[in-house]
Each structure stands twice: as C-alpha cells, then as structure tokens.
Coordinates of C-alpha atoms in Angstrom, one line a residue:
Chain A
M4 CA 108.0 141.7 100.5
S5 CA 111.6 141.7 101.7
G6 CA 112.0 139.4 104.7
P7 CA 109.8 136.7 106.1
Y8 CA 108.7 139.0 108.9
D9 CA 107.3 141.7 106.6
M10 CA 104.9 139.5 104.6
V11 CA 101.3 140.5 104.5
T12 CA 99.0 137.7 105.4
A13 CA 95.3 137.2 104.6
R14 CA 94.5 137.8 108.2
D15 CA 96.3 141.2 108.1
M16 CA 94.1 142.3 105.2
G17 CA 90.9 141.3 107.1
L18 CA 90.5 138.3 104.8
V19 CA 90.2 134.6 105.4
A20 CA 92.1 132.1 103.1
C21 CA 90.9 128.7 102.1
R22 CA 93.6 126.2 103.0
R23 CA 92.3 123.8 100.4
C24 CA 92.2 125.9 97.2
A25 CA 94.1 129.1 98.3
R26 CA 91.1 131.3 97.4
V27 CA 90.6 134.4 99.5
W28 CA 87.3 135.6 101.0
Q29 CA 86.0 138.3 103.3
M30 CA 86.6 137.5 107.0
D31 CA 82.9 136.7 107.7
Q32 CA 82.6 134.0 105.0
E33 CA 82.3 130.5 106.6
V34 CA 82.5 128.1 103.7
C35 CA 84.7 128.5 100.6
G36 CA 82.5 129.4 97.6
R37 CA 84.8 127.7 95.2
C38 CA 85.8 124.3 96.8
G39 CA 83.3 124.1 99.7
A40 CA 85.9 123.7 102.5
A41 CA 85.2 125.2 105.9
L42 CA 87.0 128.4 106.4
A43 CA 88.7 129.6 109.6
S44 CA 91.3 132.3 109.7
R45 CA 93.1 130.4 112.4
D46 CA 91.9 127.0 113.6
H47 CA 91.7 127.4 117.4
T48 CA 90.8 123.7 117.9
S49 CA 93.9 122.7 116.0
L50 CA 96.3 122.3 119.0
S51 CA 93.9 120.3 121.1
R52 CA 93.2 117.9 118.2
V53 CA 97.0 117.6 117.6
W54 CA 97.6 116.6 121.2
A55 CA 94.6 114.2 121.3
W56 CA 95.7 112.3 118.2
L57 CA 99.3 112.4 119.3
V58 CA 98.5 110.8 122.7
M59 CA 96.5 108.1 120.9
G60 CA 99.5 107.5 118.5
I61 CA 102.0 107.2 121.3
S62 CA 99.8 104.9 123.4
F63 CA 99.3 102.5 120.5
Y64 CA 103.0 102.6 119.8
I65 CA 103.9 101.0 123.1
P66 CA 102.0 97.6 122.6
A67 CA 103.3 97.6 119.0
N68 CA 106.8 97.2 120.5
I69 CA 105.9 94.7 123.2
Y70 CA 103.8 92.2 121.3
P71 CA 105.0 90.1 118.3
M72 CA 104.7 91.6 114.9
L73 CA 104.7 88.2 113.2
S74 CA 105.2 84.5 114.0
T75 CA 107.3 82.3 111.8
T76 CA 106.8 78.5 111.7
V77 CA 109.6 76.5 110.1
L78 CA 109.2 72.7 110.2
L79 CA 106.9 72.9 113.3
R80 CA 109.3 75.2 115.2
S81 CA 107.6 78.5 115.8
T82 CA 109.3 81.8 116.7
E83 CA 107.7 85.1 117.4
D84 CA 109.4 88.4 116.5
T85 CA 108.8 91.8 117.9
I86 CA 109.9 94.8 115.7
I87 CA 113.3 95.2 117.4
G88 CA 113.7 91.4 117.8
G89 CA 113.1 91.0 114.1
A90 CA 115.7 93.6 113.2
I91 CA 118.3 91.9 115.5
E92 CA 117.5 88.6 113.9
L93 CA 118.2 90.2 110.5
I94 CA 121.6 91.5 111.7
H95 CA 122.5 87.9 112.8
H96 CA 121.6 86.8 109.3
D97 CA 124.0 89.4 107.8
S98 CA 121.2 91.5 106.3
V99 CA 122.4 94.7 108.0
G100 CA 120.9 96.9 105.3
I101 CA 117.4 95.6 105.7
A102 CA 117.7 95.7 109.5
I103 CA 118.6 99.4 109.2
I104 CA 115.6 100.1 106.9
I105 CA 113.3 98.3 109.4
L106 CA 114.8 100.1 112.4
V107 CA 114.6 103.5 110.7
A108 CA 111.1 103.0 109.4
S109 CA 109.6 101.5 112.6
V110 CA 111.6 102.9 115.5
L111 CA 113.5 106.0 114.5
I112 CA 110.9 107.7 112.4
P113 CA 107.9 107.1 114.7
V114 CA 109.7 108.3 117.8
A115 CA 111.2 111.3 115.9
K116 CA 107.7 112.1 114.7
F117 CA 106.2 112.1 118.2
V118 CA 109.0 114.4 119.4
A119 CA 108.8 116.7 116.4
I120 CA 105.0 117.1 116.6
A121 CA 105.1 117.8 120.3
Y122 CA 107.9 120.3 119.8
L123 CA 106.0 122.1 117.1
A124 CA 102.8 122.3 119.1
L125 CA 104.7 123.6 122.2
S126 CA 106.6 126.1 120.1
I127 CA 103.3 127.8 119.2
R128 CA 102.7 128.8 122.8
R129 CA 106.2 129.6 123.9
S130 CA 109.1 131.1 122.1
S131 CA 111.4 128.7 120.1
D132 CA 115.1 128.6 119.4
L133 CA 114.3 127.5 115.8
S134 CA 113.3 130.1 113.2
A135 CA 109.9 129.9 111.6
Q136 CA 111.5 128.6 108.4
S137 CA 113.2 125.7 110.1
R138 CA 110.0 124.8 112.0
H139 CA 108.0 124.9 108.9
R140 CA 110.5 122.7 107.2
L141 CA 110.3 120.3 110.1
Y142 CA 106.5 120.3 109.8
E143 CA 106.7 119.5 106.1
L144 CA 109.2 116.7 106.8
V145 CA 106.9 115.2 109.4
E146 CA 103.9 115.3 107.0
Y147 CA 105.9 113.8 104.2
I148 CA 107.6 111.0 106.1
G149 CA 104.7 109.9 108.3
R150 CA 103.2 107.6 105.7
W151 CA 106.4 105.7 105.2
S152 CA 106.1 104.1 108.6
M153 CA 103.4 101.9 107.1
I154 CA 106.1 99.9 105.3
D155 CA 106.4 97.5 108.2
V156 CA 102.7 96.7 108.2
F157 CA 102.8 96.0 104.5
V158 CA 105.8 93.7 104.9
V159 CA 103.9 91.7 107.4
A160 CA 100.9 91.6 105.0
I161 CA 103.0 90.4 102.1
L162 CA 104.9 87.8 104.1
S163 CA 101.8 86.3 105.8
S164 CA 99.9 86.0 102.5
L165 CA 102.9 84.6 100.6
V166 CA 104.7 82.3 103.0
Q167 CA 102.0 79.7 103.5
L168 CA 103.8 76.5 102.7
N169 CA 102.2 74.0 105.0
V170 CA 104.7 72.5 107.3
A171 CA 107.7 73.7 105.4
A172 CA 107.3 77.3 106.4
S173 CA 104.5 79.7 107.3
I174 CA 104.3 83.2 108.6
N175 CA 101.4 84.7 110.4
P176 CA 100.7 88.2 111.5
G177 CA 100.8 89.2 115.2
V178 CA 98.7 91.6 117.2
A179 CA 101.4 94.3 117.2
S180 CA 100.8 94.8 113.4
L181 CA 97.4 96.2 114.3
S182 CA 98.5 98.5 117.0
F183 CA 101.5 99.7 114.9
A184 CA 99.2 100.5 112.0
L185 CA 96.8 102.4 114.3
S186 CA 99.8 104.3 115.8
V187 CA 100.9 105.4 112.3
I188 CA 97.4 106.4 111.3
F189 CA 96.8 108.5 114.5
T190 CA 100.2 110.2 114.2
M191 CA 99.3 111.1 110.6
L192 CA 96.0 112.6 111.8
S193 CA 97.8 114.5 114.5
A194 CA 100.2 116.1 111.9
Q195 CA 97.3 116.9 109.6
A196 CA 95.4 118.6 112.4
F197 CA 98.3 121.1 112.9
D198 CA 97.5 124.5 111.5
S199 CA 101.0 125.5 110.2
R200 CA 99.9 129.1 109.8
M201 CA 100.3 129.5 113.5
I202 CA 104.1 129.0 113.2
W203 CA 104.3 132.2 111.3
D204 CA 101.8 134.2 113.5
N205 CA 104.0 133.5 116.4
I206 CA 107.2 134.8 114.9
K207 CA 105.3 137.9 113.6
S208 CA 104.0 138.8 117.0
A209 CA 107.4 138.2 118.5
K210 CA 108.8 140.6 115.9
Q211 CA 106.1 143.2 116.7
N212 CA 106.8 142.9 120.4
R213 CA 110.5 143.5 119.7
D214 CA 109.7 146.5 117.6
T215 CA 107.5 148.0 120.3
A216 CA 110.2 147.3 122.8
E217 CA 112.7 149.1 120.6
T218 CA 110.4 152.1 120.1
I219 CA 109.9 152.4 123.8
A220 CA 113.6 152.1 124.5
S221 CA 114.4 154.9 122.1
Chain B
M29 CA 78.6 134.0 94.2
S30 CA 76.3 133.6 91.2
S31 CA 75.1 137.2 91.4
A32 CA 76.9 140.2 89.8
S33 CA 80.5 140.2 90.9
S34 CA 81.1 143.2 93.0
P35 CA 84.5 144.9 92.5
L36 CA 85.6 143.6 95.8
T37 CA 84.9 139.9 95.2
S38 CA 86.3 140.0 91.7
D39 CA 89.4 141.6 93.1
L40 CA 89.7 138.7 95.6
T41 CA 89.9 136.1 92.8
A42 CA 93.2 137.7 91.8
L43 CA 94.7 136.9 95.2
I44 CA 96.3 133.7 96.4
A45 CA 96.9 132.9 100.0
C46 CA 99.6 130.4 100.9
P47 CA 97.7 127.5 102.4
Q48 CA 100.6 126.7 104.7
C49 CA 101.5 130.1 106.1
D50 CA 98.7 132.6 105.1
A51 CA 101.1 134.9 103.2
I52 CA 99.1 136.7 100.4
Y53 CA 100.1 137.2 96.8
R54 CA 98.5 138.8 93.7
V55 CA 98.3 136.7 90.6
R56 CA 99.8 139.1 88.1
D57 CA 99.5 137.6 84.6
L58 CA 96.7 135.1 83.9
D59 CA 99.0 133.2 81.5
H60 CA 100.9 132.0 84.6
T61 CA 103.4 129.9 82.7
V62 CA 105.9 130.1 85.5
E63 CA 106.0 128.2 88.7
A64 CA 105.1 130.2 91.8
R65 CA 106.3 129.4 95.3
C66 CA 105.6 131.1 98.6
T67 CA 108.7 133.2 99.3
R68 CA 108.8 132.5 103.0
C69 CA 107.8 128.9 103.4
H70 CA 108.5 127.7 99.8
T71 CA 105.1 125.9 99.4
E72 CA 104.3 125.4 95.8
L73 CA 101.4 127.8 94.8
I74 CA 101.2 127.5 91.0
A75 CA 102.9 124.8 89.0
P76 CA 101.7 125.0 85.4
R77 CA 102.8 122.3 83.0
L78 CA 102.2 122.5 79.2
K79 CA 99.2 120.3 78.2
A80 CA 99.1 118.9 81.7
G81 CA 95.4 118.1 81.6
M82 CA 95.6 115.8 78.6
V83 CA 98.7 114.1 80.0
I84 CA 97.0 113.5 83.3
I85 CA 93.9 112.0 81.7
M86 CA 96.1 109.6 79.6
L87 CA 98.1 108.6 82.7
S88 CA 94.8 108.0 84.6
L89 CA 93.4 105.7 81.9
T90 CA 96.7 103.8 81.9
T91 CA 96.6 103.4 85.6
L92 CA 93.1 102.1 85.5
I93 CA 94.0 99.4 83.0
L94 CA 97.1 98.4 84.9
V95 CA 95.4 98.2 88.3
F96 CA 92.8 95.8 87.0
G97 CA 95.6 93.7 85.5
A98 CA 97.6 93.8 88.7
L99 CA 94.6 92.5 90.6
W100 CA 94.1 89.4 88.5
F101 CA 97.6 88.1 87.9
P102 CA 99.8 86.5 90.6
F103 CA 101.8 89.1 92.4
L104 CA 104.6 87.2 94.1
E105 CA 105.5 83.5 94.0
I106 CA 107.4 81.5 96.5
T107 CA 109.1 78.1 96.4
R108 CA 110.8 76.1 99.2
A109 CA 111.6 72.4 99.2
G110 CA 109.4 71.6 96.3
L111 CA 106.4 73.4 97.8
S112 CA 105.2 76.6 96.1
N113 CA 102.6 79.3 96.7
S114 CA 101.6 82.4 94.9
A115 CA 99.8 85.4 96.2
T116 CA 97.8 88.1 94.4
L117 CA 97.6 91.7 95.5
I118 CA 94.2 90.9 97.0
D119 CA 95.7 88.0 99.0
A120 CA 98.4 90.4 100.4
A121 CA 95.7 92.9 101.3
L122 CA 93.5 90.3 103.0
A123 CA 96.4 88.6 104.9
F124 CA 95.0 89.8 108.3
S125 CA 91.8 87.8 108.2
S126 CA 91.5 86.6 111.7
G127 CA 89.6 88.5 114.5
P128 CA 90.5 92.1 115.2
L129 CA 93.2 92.0 112.6
M130 CA 90.3 92.1 110.1
F131 CA 90.3 95.9 110.4
L132 CA 93.9 95.9 109.2
S133 CA 92.9 93.9 106.1
L134 CA 90.4 96.5 105.1
A135 CA 92.8 99.4 105.8
V136 CA 95.6 97.7 103.7
L137 CA 93.1 97.0 100.9
A138 CA 92.0 100.6 100.9
M139 CA 95.5 102.1 101.1
I140 CA 97.0 100.0 98.3
V141 CA 94.1 99.4 95.9
L142 CA 90.8 101.2 96.6
I143 CA 92.1 104.7 97.4
P144 CA 94.6 105.0 94.5
L145 CA 91.8 103.7 92.2
A146 CA 89.2 106.2 93.7
R147 CA 91.7 109.1 93.1
V148 CA 92.1 108.1 89.5
L149 CA 88.3 108.0 88.9
L150 CA 87.8 111.3 90.8
T151 CA 90.6 113.0 88.8
L152 CA 89.0 111.9 85.5
Y153 CA 85.6 113.1 86.6
V154 CA 87.0 116.5 87.4
L155 CA 89.5 117.0 84.6
V156 CA 87.7 115.5 81.5
P157 CA 85.1 118.3 81.2
V158 CA 87.8 121.0 81.9
V159 CA 90.2 119.7 79.3
F160 CA 87.5 119.3 76.7
D161 CA 86.2 122.8 77.2
R162 CA 82.9 121.7 78.8
P163 CA 81.4 123.3 81.9
P164 CA 82.6 121.5 85.0
R165 CA 80.5 118.7 86.5
S166 CA 78.1 119.8 89.1
R167 CA 79.9 118.0 91.9
A168 CA 83.4 118.6 90.6
A169 CA 84.5 120.7 93.5
Q170 CA 83.4 118.0 96.0
A171 CA 85.1 115.3 94.0
F172 CA 88.4 117.2 93.8
R173 CA 88.3 118.0 97.5
L174 CA 87.8 114.3 98.3
S175 CA 90.6 113.3 96.0
E176 CA 92.9 115.8 97.7
D177 CA 91.8 114.6 101.2
L178 CA 92.6 111.0 100.1
R179 CA 96.1 111.8 98.8
P180 CA 98.1 111.1 102.0
W181 CA 96.3 107.7 102.4
S182 CA 97.2 106.5 99.0
M183 CA 100.2 104.3 99.8
A184 CA 100.9 102.2 96.7
E185 CA 104.5 103.4 96.5
I186 CA 105.1 102.4 100.1
F187 CA 103.7 99.0 99.4
A188 CA 106.1 98.6 96.5
I189 CA 109.1 99.3 98.7
G190 CA 107.6 96.9 101.2
C191 CA 107.8 94.2 98.5
A192 CA 111.5 94.7 98.1
V193 CA 112.0 94.5 101.9
S194 CA 109.9 91.3 102.2
L195 CA 112.0 89.8 99.4
V196 CA 115.2 90.2 101.3
K197 CA 113.6 89.2 104.6
V198 CA 112.7 85.7 103.5
A199 CA 115.6 85.2 101.1
D200 CA 117.1 82.6 103.3
L201 CA 113.8 80.9 104.0
A202 CA 112.6 80.4 100.5
R203 CA 113.0 81.7 96.9
I204 CA 110.7 84.5 95.8
E205 CA 109.8 85.4 92.2
F206 CA 107.9 88.4 90.9
G207 CA 104.7 87.6 89.0
P208 CA 103.4 89.7 86.1
A209 CA 101.2 91.7 88.5
F210 CA 104.2 92.9 90.4
W211 CA 105.5 94.7 87.3
M212 CA 102.1 96.2 86.5
F213 CA 101.9 97.4 90.0
S214 CA 105.4 99.0 89.8
A215 CA 104.3 100.8 86.6
V216 CA 101.2 102.1 88.4
V217 CA 103.3 103.4 91.2
I218 CA 105.6 105.3 88.8
I219 CA 102.6 106.7 86.9
I220 CA 100.9 107.9 90.0
L221 CA 104.0 109.7 91.1
I222 CA 104.4 111.4 87.7
Q223 CA 100.7 112.3 87.6
D224 CA 100.8 113.9 91.0
S225 CA 103.8 116.1 90.0
Y226 CA 101.9 117.1 86.8
L227 CA 98.8 118.3 88.6
C228 CA 98.6 122.0 89.4
R229 CA 96.1 122.2 92.1
W230 CA 95.6 125.9 91.8
S231 CA 94.9 125.8 88.1
V232 CA 92.2 123.1 88.7
W233 CA 90.5 125.1 91.4
A234 CA 90.7 128.2 89.2
S235 CA 89.0 126.3 86.4
L236 CA 86.2 125.3 88.8
E237 CA 85.5 128.9 89.9
P238 CA 81.7 129.1 89.6
E239 CA 81.4 132.3 87.5
N240 CA 84.6 131.7 85.6
E241 CA 84.9 130.8 81.9
P242 CA 87.5 128.0 81.5
K243 CA 90.5 130.1 80.6
N244 CA 93.4 128.0 81.8
E245 CA 95.4 127.4 78.7
Q246 CA 97.9 125.2 80.4
E247 CA 95.2 122.7 81.4
R248 CA 94.6 121.7 77.8

C-alpha cells in the first residue's frame, strides 16, 4: 500500500464492491445482499449517461440566459431581467458583492461544471495531463458544488412570493427560471452518473503499460 | 445470505471497498473508534462518533418540530410605502404557480421541505431500532438507501443563503424583515448539517448486515 498505483482494488481480487454501502461480494453477485443496490464492477453505461445528461443540461442553459429570469413592476413600470442583466443592474446599484455571488453561482459555476464533466469523461478514454488524484478532486468538487447553482431559482421564488405589493411593487418569475432549474438538475444527474472508479482504472493501466514497456526495453 | 456463512463470505464482511475508487481495505479492529479514509482518493470510509446514534435521533426529532413550526409562521415580511406583505415558506415554494412554471413549484417545495422532512423520518425509521438494540426494521435497508439517494436533492441550506441574497436584492425597493419561521428554518439548516456530519454510513450499513448481531458500540 505504498503509492496510489499499487493499491489493490476489488476488481483485482475478482470481487465486486457495492458503491452504496462499501460491502464486497463475489464477482457474479448482481444485487448487494446488504443494501439491495445493483452491483457492477464497472458501470459501462456510465459514460453514455454522463454525456446524455450533460447535453440536456447545456441545452437548457442556453434559453436560461436568453429569456428573463424575473420581471419587476414598480408603479406600473415593468422591467424584465435576464441573469446577466440582473447582475449588471445590481452593479449599477452598488451591490457589487451580491452581483458577484449571482454571477459566480449562475454563470461561472454552471459553465465550469459543463467543462469539468466533459473533461473528466474525455479523460477516461484518452490520457490526461492531470493525475488521478487531481481529477478525483475535480470530480468531488463538481459533485459538491453542483447543487449550489439552485440558489438563483430560490431567490426568484422568494422574491416573487414576497414582493406582491399591488401597484407599489411586484416581482414575477420568468420562463428562464424553469429552464435554469432544469439545467442544474440535469447537470447534477450527469455528475451522479459518472463512475469515478474509472479515473483510477485508467491510471493503473497506463502504469502497467509503462511497466511492460520498461521490461521490454531492458 | 441467511444460510450458514461460508468462510469466504464471512471473510468478505471484513473488507471495505472505497465506493469512489474501488481500492480495498480490511477492517482490522471491530471497535473502529478511529476515522478511516481511503489513502488514494481520501474518501471517508468510517467516521465513528461517540454515542452518534442517540445524538442523531435527538437532532432528528428537533428538526421535525422546527420544520412544522417553520411552515406555519410567516417567513419573511416586506413593507413599502405603507403596504406590507408576508410570505410563509409554502408561499415561497409555490411562487411559480402559473402554467409550465408549476413544475418548478413542486420541485422547490420538494427540495426545501419535503425531501429534508422525508430524510429525517427515514433516518428515525432506520436508527431507532439499531440504537435501542432491537432487530432492524424489515425495510430498513431500502429506507436508508432512499435517504442516501435523496441527500444531494435536500437543499434547505441553499435556500437559506438564497434568503440572504434576496434580502440585499430588494433592499432599495422595500424593507424586509425576518419572521419567526425564518429563524426556525435557519436552526433546521444548522441541525441538518451537524446531523449529516455525525452519521457514519458504514456503521449504519454494518448494523443492518442480515446475519449480524448489532455490535456497533459507537452507534449507541
């Protein structure tokens, strides 16, 4: 158990591990006898599901940026704000901090997530410049941070239920809130479909190839 | 699994495979009072906490009471030019009530109220028999699996931060005040976070092992 390359995996021992409860079974077992989860040594449908959800996530993210997130009516004058438009508005009102939170949560994080998931999925098939450790950390980050993009949808929900003051001021949700929420949900499903064990298989076979190459060379 | 445990299968119960990277470990002492992490991907494997089971049950009951409180009292209150309006948590969840946005209302309601509540009830269903030394409920494994599947979709803490953002966003439009439900909800969020950090998933699963006697001291 010295380096990350020399670790023994369940698959090396001819066993299959339950990803839900960490129990180990003989390779031919199909359902975990402890927690009832389906067992698969490696989930071969994983990558196609990752790509399918990711494409859905990206395609709903586009209308989320084009259509208005919410419409504000103050004294019969109505304005509609898109995600980026709303943030620019906030900067004009000197709330730079909140504008940054909105921009990070609704623009930077979703786009970074699309790129990160695509990169991880691609790195399974080809070699990668990043080590398995770094890629695993990237995966954990994507899984952890994905849910936080929902914040903008919640803000719209809170504002539209609260700011209903007749003519004085009212805020109503726009269609973009729906497509933004769907984009976040699909991207979360995409990250969940990813079988992170493949990150480590890859590096192991790369190491083995290198070892064989060295033996042949000597 | 109910029949006589062959040497091979009983041997397998002493192994843990990292769910994230498939590296395999042997559980050496069954006292497992120390935290165990995967050495290559640093995923938490065992995180025992003293008397965790009882603490989790108490926190779950507290959450249950607070959630019901948070549903009835006004959540936020707004005033502008003599007009005022207050919204409850349910109002916020059901803000998208027109047409296709209806779906969003249901999703928001689920993510901030129903799913956190369901996870509390499932946790109680699974842990109460274990902590009080009774045999696990017949569907405990299914219940705990469902609770774990729902975990990423429980977004109460994100909603709480959303409240703070909304507050600043309409600061120049109107004055917002927090109602009693807001403080109850904030307490729920903090309790859920503590509870999640207390729960050692591996210990719970080990205690639900079909032919196992409950032997996890740290769960009590």
